[in-house]
mmCIF file of C-alpha atoms and ligand atoms in Angstrom:
data_model
loop_
_atom_site.group_PDB
_atom_site.id
_atom_site.type_symbol
_atom_site.label_atom_id
_atom_site.label_comp_id
_atom_site.label_asym_id
_atom_site.label_seq_id
_atom_site.Cartn_x
_atom_site.Cartn_y
_atom_site.Cartn_z
ATOM 1 C CA MET A 1 52.197 47.908 87.064
ATOM 2 C CA ASN A 2 51.213 44.661 88.770
ATOM 3 C CA LYS A 3 47.773 44.952 90.256
ATOM 4 C CA LEU A 4 47.194 44.046 93.898
ATOM 5 C CA LYS A 5 45.452 40.685 94.181
ATOM 6 C CA VAL A 6 42.344 41.033 96.339
ATOM 7 C CA GLY A 7 39.992 38.411 97.752
ATOM 8 C CA VAL A 8 36.549 39.615 98.847
ATOM 9 C CA LEU A 9 34.509 37.868 101.549
ATOM 10 C CA ALA A 10 30.784 38.652 101.626
ATOM 11 C CA SER A 11 27.578 37.255 103.094
ATOM 12 C CA GLY A 12 24.834 39.215 101.368
ATOM 13 C CA ARG A 13 23.968 41.880 98.820
ATOM 14 C CA GLY A 14 27.527 42.701 97.761
ATOM 15 C CA SER A 15 27.183 46.397 96.912
ATOM 16 C CA ASN A 16 30.595 47.132 98.461
ATOM 17 C CA PHE A 17 32.070 44.253 96.479
ATOM 18 C CA LYS A 18 30.669 45.852 93.327
ATOM 19 C CA ALA A 19 32.064 49.279 94.248
ATOM 20 C CA ILE A 20 35.518 47.749 94.771
ATOM 21 C CA VAL A 21 35.380 45.936 91.431
ATOM 22 C CA GLN A 22 34.285 49.062 89.594
ATOM 23 C CA LYS A 23 36.387 51.727 91.272
ATOM 24 C CA VAL A 24 39.804 50.329 92.173
ATOM 25 C CA ASP A 25 42.158 50.505 89.187
ATOM 26 C CA SER A 26 45.270 49.471 91.090
ATOM 27 C CA ALA A 27 43.774 46.193 92.353
ATOM 28 C CA GLU A 28 42.062 43.201 90.850
ATOM 29 C CA VAL A 29 39.497 41.095 92.677
ATOM 30 C CA LYS A 30 40.731 37.555 92.046
ATOM 31 C CA VAL A 31 38.000 35.710 93.928
ATOM 32 C CA LEU A 32 34.770 36.277 95.835
ATOM 33 C CA ILE A 33 34.081 33.928 98.718
ATOM 34 C CA VAL A 34 30.595 33.791 100.233
ATOM 35 C CA ASP A 35 29.575 31.898 103.351
ATOM 36 C CA ASN A 36 26.099 30.987 102.125
ATOM 37 C CA PRO A 37 24.676 29.935 98.769
ATOM 38 C CA GLY A 38 21.957 32.625 98.897
ATOM 39 C CA ALA A 39 24.352 35.576 98.882
ATOM 40 C CA LYS A 40 23.317 38.059 96.186
ATOM 41 C CA ALA A 41 26.991 39.004 95.775
ATOM 42 C CA ILE A 42 27.299 35.868 93.619
ATOM 43 C CA GLU A 43 25.249 37.607 90.904
ATOM 44 C CA ILE A 44 27.731 40.462 90.856
ATOM 45 C CA ALA A 45 30.656 38.034 90.523
ATOM 46 C CA LYS A 46 28.887 36.459 87.538
ATOM 47 C CA GLU A 47 28.196 39.883 85.997
ATOM 48 C CA PHE A 48 31.878 40.826 86.163
ATOM 49 C CA ASN A 49 33.279 37.363 85.387
ATOM 50 C CA ILE A 50 35.006 37.052 88.727
ATOM 51 C CA PRO A 51 35.584 33.541 90.082
ATOM 52 C CA TYR A 52 33.510 32.827 93.182
ATOM 53 C CA GLU A 53 33.394 30.081 95.781
ATOM 54 C CA VAL A 54 30.611 29.207 98.179
ATOM 55 C CA VAL A 55 32.084 28.046 101.478
ATOM 56 C CA ASP A 56 28.871 27.179 103.264
ATOM 57 C CA ARG A 57 29.418 27.417 107.014
ATOM 58 C CA LYS A 58 26.635 24.864 107.538
ATOM 59 C CA LYS A 59 28.705 22.208 105.786
ATOM 60 C CA PHE A 60 31.600 22.458 108.232
ATOM 61 C CA SER A 61 31.552 20.868 111.655
ATOM 62 C CA ASN A 62 33.626 23.656 113.174
ATOM 63 C CA LYS A 63 34.954 27.133 112.528
ATOM 64 C CA LEU A 64 38.551 25.952 112.166
ATOM 65 C CA ASN A 65 37.768 23.740 109.178
ATOM 66 C CA PHE A 66 35.539 26.431 107.654
ATOM 67 C CA GLU A 67 38.354 28.967 107.892
ATOM 68 C CA LYS A 68 40.923 26.427 106.622
ATOM 69 C CA GLU A 69 38.887 26.082 103.444
ATOM 70 C CA ILE A 70 38.706 29.859 103.033
ATOM 71 C CA THR A 71 42.472 30.111 103.641
ATOM 72 C CA ASN A 72 43.189 27.450 101.013
ATOM 73 C CA ILE A 73 41.122 29.305 98.425
ATOM 74 C CA LEU A 74 42.739 32.668 99.204
ATOM 75 C CA ASP A 75 46.206 31.100 99.072
ATOM 76 C CA SER A 76 45.438 29.383 95.774
ATOM 77 C CA TYR A 77 44.662 32.789 94.240
ATOM 78 C CA LYS A 78 47.804 34.281 95.873
ATOM 79 C CA VAL A 79 45.637 36.959 97.423
ATOM 80 C CA GLU A 80 47.565 39.903 98.919
ATOM 81 C CA LEU A 81 44.620 41.677 100.569
ATOM 82 C CA ILE A 82 41.337 40.343 101.941
ATOM 83 C CA ALA A 83 38.426 42.779 101.880
ATOM 84 C CA LEU A 84 35.497 41.922 104.144
ATOM 85 C CA ALA A 85 32.440 43.383 102.439
ATOM 86 C CA GLY A 86 29.389 42.683 104.557
ATOM 87 C CA PHE A 87 30.898 39.409 105.791
ATOM 88 C CA MET A 88 28.770 38.749 108.848
ATOM 89 C CA ARG A 89 31.098 36.427 110.739
ATOM 90 C CA ILE A 90 33.797 36.982 113.295
ATOM 91 C CA LEU A 91 37.093 35.557 112.087
ATOM 92 C CA SER A 92 39.162 33.621 114.612
ATOM 93 C CA PRO A 93 42.403 35.091 116.014
ATOM 94 C CA GLY A 94 44.353 32.359 114.183
ATOM 95 C CA PHE A 95 42.948 33.405 110.801
ATOM 96 C CA VAL A 96 43.581 37.082 111.534
ATOM 97 C CA GLU A 97 47.180 36.315 112.589
ATOM 98 C CA HIS A 98 47.794 34.257 109.435
ATOM 99 C CA PHE A 99 46.837 37.274 107.299
ATOM 100 C CA LYS A 100 48.183 39.896 109.699
ATOM 101 C CA TRP A 101 47.394 43.464 108.533
ATOM 102 C CA LYS A 102 46.197 42.062 105.226
ATOM 103 C CA ILE A 103 42.497 42.094 106.116
ATOM 104 C CA MET A 104 40.286 45.182 105.804
ATOM 105 C CA ASN A 105 36.698 45.634 106.906
ATOM 106 C CA ILE A 106 34.012 48.261 106.332
ATOM 107 C CA HIS A 107 31.662 49.000 109.196
ATOM 108 C CA PRO A 108 28.565 51.249 109.035
ATOM 109 C CA SER A 109 29.336 53.497 112.012
ATOM 110 C CA LEU A 110 32.017 55.871 113.191
ATOM 111 C CA LEU A 111 34.077 53.411 115.207
ATOM 112 C CA PRO A 112 34.741 53.005 118.073
ATOM 113 C CA SER A 113 31.052 53.886 118.445
ATOM 114 C CA PHE A 114 28.532 51.168 117.683
ATOM 115 C CA PRO A 115 30.582 48.085 116.795
ATOM 116 C CA GLY A 116 28.908 44.764 116.049
ATOM 117 C CA LEU A 117 25.495 44.126 114.574
ATOM 118 C CA ASN A 118 22.823 46.698 113.593
ATOM 119 C CA ALA A 119 25.214 49.640 113.837
ATOM 120 C CA GLN A 120 22.785 52.052 112.168
ATOM 121 C CA LYS A 121 19.984 51.198 114.630
ATOM 122 C CA GLN A 122 22.425 51.500 117.526
ATOM 123 C CA ALA A 123 23.302 55.024 116.344
ATOM 124 C CA LEU A 124 19.642 56.032 116.016
ATOM 125 C CA ASP A 125 18.721 54.581 119.402
ATOM 126 C CA TYR A 126 21.596 56.449 121.038
ATOM 127 C CA GLY A 127 20.506 59.750 119.489
ATOM 128 C CA VAL A 128 23.747 60.820 117.832
ATOM 129 C CA ARG A 129 23.564 63.720 115.342
ATOM 130 C CA VAL A 130 26.174 62.318 112.987
ATOM 131 C CA SER A 131 27.151 58.809 112.028
ATOM 132 C CA GLY A 132 29.025 57.323 109.091
ATOM 133 C CA CYS A 133 31.318 54.504 108.162
ATOM 134 C CA THR A 134 34.793 53.264 108.918
ATOM 135 C CA VAL A 135 37.331 51.248 106.952
ATOM 136 C CA HIS A 136 39.796 49.568 109.271
ATOM 137 C CA PHE A 137 42.388 46.842 109.391
ATOM 138 C CA VAL A 138 41.104 43.754 111.150
ATOM 139 C CA ASP A 139 42.671 42.679 114.420
ATOM 140 C CA ALA A 140 41.575 39.948 116.820
ATOM 141 C CA GLY A 141 38.740 42.063 118.293
ATOM 142 C CA THR A 142 35.350 42.895 116.807
ATOM 143 C CA ASP A 143 35.589 46.138 114.788
ATOM 144 C CA THR A 144 38.560 47.270 116.884
ATOM 145 C CA GLY A 145 41.485 47.372 114.419
ATOM 146 C CA PRO A 146 43.452 50.450 113.291
ATOM 147 C CA ILE A 147 41.254 52.927 111.418
ATOM 148 C CA ILE A 148 42.164 53.749 107.814
ATOM 149 C CA LEU A 149 39.384 56.078 106.627
ATOM 150 C CA GLN A 150 36.067 57.383 107.915
ATOM 151 C CA ALA A 151 33.228 59.348 106.358
ATOM 152 C CA VAL A 152 30.521 61.267 108.199
ATOM 153 C CA VAL A 153 26.820 61.679 107.406
ATOM 154 C CA PRO A 154 24.102 63.587 109.292
ATOM 155 C CA VAL A 155 21.474 61.740 111.293
ATOM 156 C CA LEU A 156 18.054 63.293 110.637
ATOM 157 C CA ASP A 157 15.154 63.439 113.083
ATOM 158 C CA ASP A 158 12.929 61.314 110.901
ATOM 159 C CA ASP A 159 15.550 58.708 109.972
ATOM 160 C CA SER A 160 14.763 55.024 110.164
ATOM 161 C CA PRO A 161 17.578 52.463 110.302
ATOM 162 C CA GLU A 162 16.977 51.962 106.569
ATOM 163 C CA THR A 163 17.209 55.634 105.527
ATOM 164 C CA LEU A 164 20.326 56.123 107.635
ATOM 165 C CA ALA A 165 21.844 52.916 106.255
ATOM 166 C CA SER A 166 21.337 54.030 102.671
ATOM 167 C CA ARG A 167 22.904 57.457 103.366
ATOM 168 C CA ILE A 168 25.890 55.720 104.965
ATOM 169 C CA LEU A 169 26.136 53.133 102.173
ATOM 170 C CA LYS A 170 26.789 55.844 99.563
ATOM 171 C CA GLU A 171 29.840 56.887 101.581
ATOM 172 C CA GLU A 172 30.946 53.266 102.036
ATOM 173 C CA HIS A 173 31.105 52.937 98.264
ATOM 174 C CA LYS A 174 33.531 55.874 98.150
ATOM 175 C CA ILE A 175 35.875 55.214 101.061
ATOM 176 C CA TYR A 176 36.273 51.436 100.717
ATOM 177 C CA PRO A 177 37.618 51.563 97.149
ATOM 178 C CA PHE A 178 39.786 54.528 98.139
ATOM 179 C CA ALA A 179 41.279 52.666 101.124
ATOM 180 C CA ILE A 180 42.084 49.669 98.926
ATOM 181 C CA SER A 181 43.720 51.953 96.348
ATOM 182 C CA LEU A 182 45.896 53.440 99.079
ATOM 183 C CA PHE A 183 46.906 49.948 100.224
ATOM 184 C CA ALA A 184 47.685 48.923 96.642
ATOM 185 C CA GLN A 185 49.953 51.956 96.349
ATOM 186 C CA ASN A 186 51.773 50.966 99.573
ATOM 187 C CA ARG A 187 50.678 54.205 101.163
ATOM 188 C CA LEU A 188 49.264 52.827 104.424
ATOM 189 C CA VAL A 189 51.669 52.585 107.350
ATOM 190 C CA ILE A 190 50.443 51.097 110.619
ATOM 191 C CA ASP A 191 51.959 52.745 113.657
ATOM 192 C CA GLY A 192 50.441 51.218 116.786
ATOM 193 C CA ARG A 193 46.726 52.044 116.697
ATOM 194 C CA LYS A 194 47.230 54.678 114.016
ATOM 195 C CA VAL A 195 47.351 54.335 110.271
ATOM 196 C CA LYS A 196 49.424 56.958 108.510
ATOM 197 C CA ILE A 197 48.822 57.772 104.869
ATOM 198 C CA LYS A 198 52.017 58.440 102.939
ATOM 199 C CA ASP A 199 52.164 60.931 100.090
ATOM 200 C CA ILE A 200 53.334 59.546 96.808
HETATM 201 C C1 GAR B 1 27.340 47.335 104.669
HETATM 202 O O1 GAR B 1 26.582 48.401 105.157
HETATM 203 C C2 GAR B 1 28.514 47.056 105.573
HETATM 204 O O2 GAR B 1 29.077 48.204 106.116
HETATM 205 C C3 GAR B 1 27.872 46.205 106.633
HETATM 206 O O3 GAR B 1 27.000 45.360 105.932
HETATM 207 C C4 GAR B 1 26.561 46.027 104.749
HETATM 208 C C5 GAR B 1 26.855 45.116 103.578
HETATM 209 O O4 GAR B 1 26.305 45.651 102.401
HETATM 210 N N1 GAR B 1 28.828 45.479 107.374
HETATM 211 C C6 GAR B 1 28.699 45.209 108.666
HETATM 212 O O5 GAR B 1 27.734 45.560 109.332
HETATM 213 C C7 GAR B 1 29.836 44.410 109.269
HETATM 214 N N2 GAR B 1 29.759 44.451 110.688
HETATM 215 P P1 GAR B 1 26.759 45.110 100.978
HETATM 216 O O6 GAR B 1 26.621 43.580 101.040
HETATM 217 O O7 GAR B 1 25.804 45.712 100.025
HETATM 218 O O8 GAR B 1 28.174 45.536 100.758
#
């Protein structure tokens, strides 16, 4: 069986990137793209012999040219799915349209609650009793696209943003690879805002 060609975009540590590389049999990560040369995800790419490219946002005068470079790299690897894995930039509507319903993101809250930055702190500050993570397709909004999978964790009275984040991260490493496997098996059907999961 031909494996799904995946491109991963990351900005930092890359633990979700690593989980995808290790856990998804039906897909192959063809390239990692990072937006800054300090991203630790680069070390993971080296460890697993995955090609990586640094597209340093600082070196581009505008977002359009920055995204054009990313598009060229993804196209050159014939990528069929883009997985945002801690990629801390908002992609422009033009980029999202170019790769329509071929971009996934993982977010550390139960969307639509707490989109955007510092989701775990937002959840703690609000006082919710459960939080979690969401894998969704990316649309033109911020963390607003159709939801594929979610996982729930408890919020404890003595949680800090860090303890909650690490409890959520364990679930991220399960549901993100699973969502990509489902996509690779053509089992995700988008119906308006809803994503239906087909049986095999
Ligand atoms: C993860 O918790 C991910 O959900 C979050 O950044 C972290 C990246 O960790 N993403 C966002 O907040 C996007 N809005 P990682 O680099 O170890 O995968």
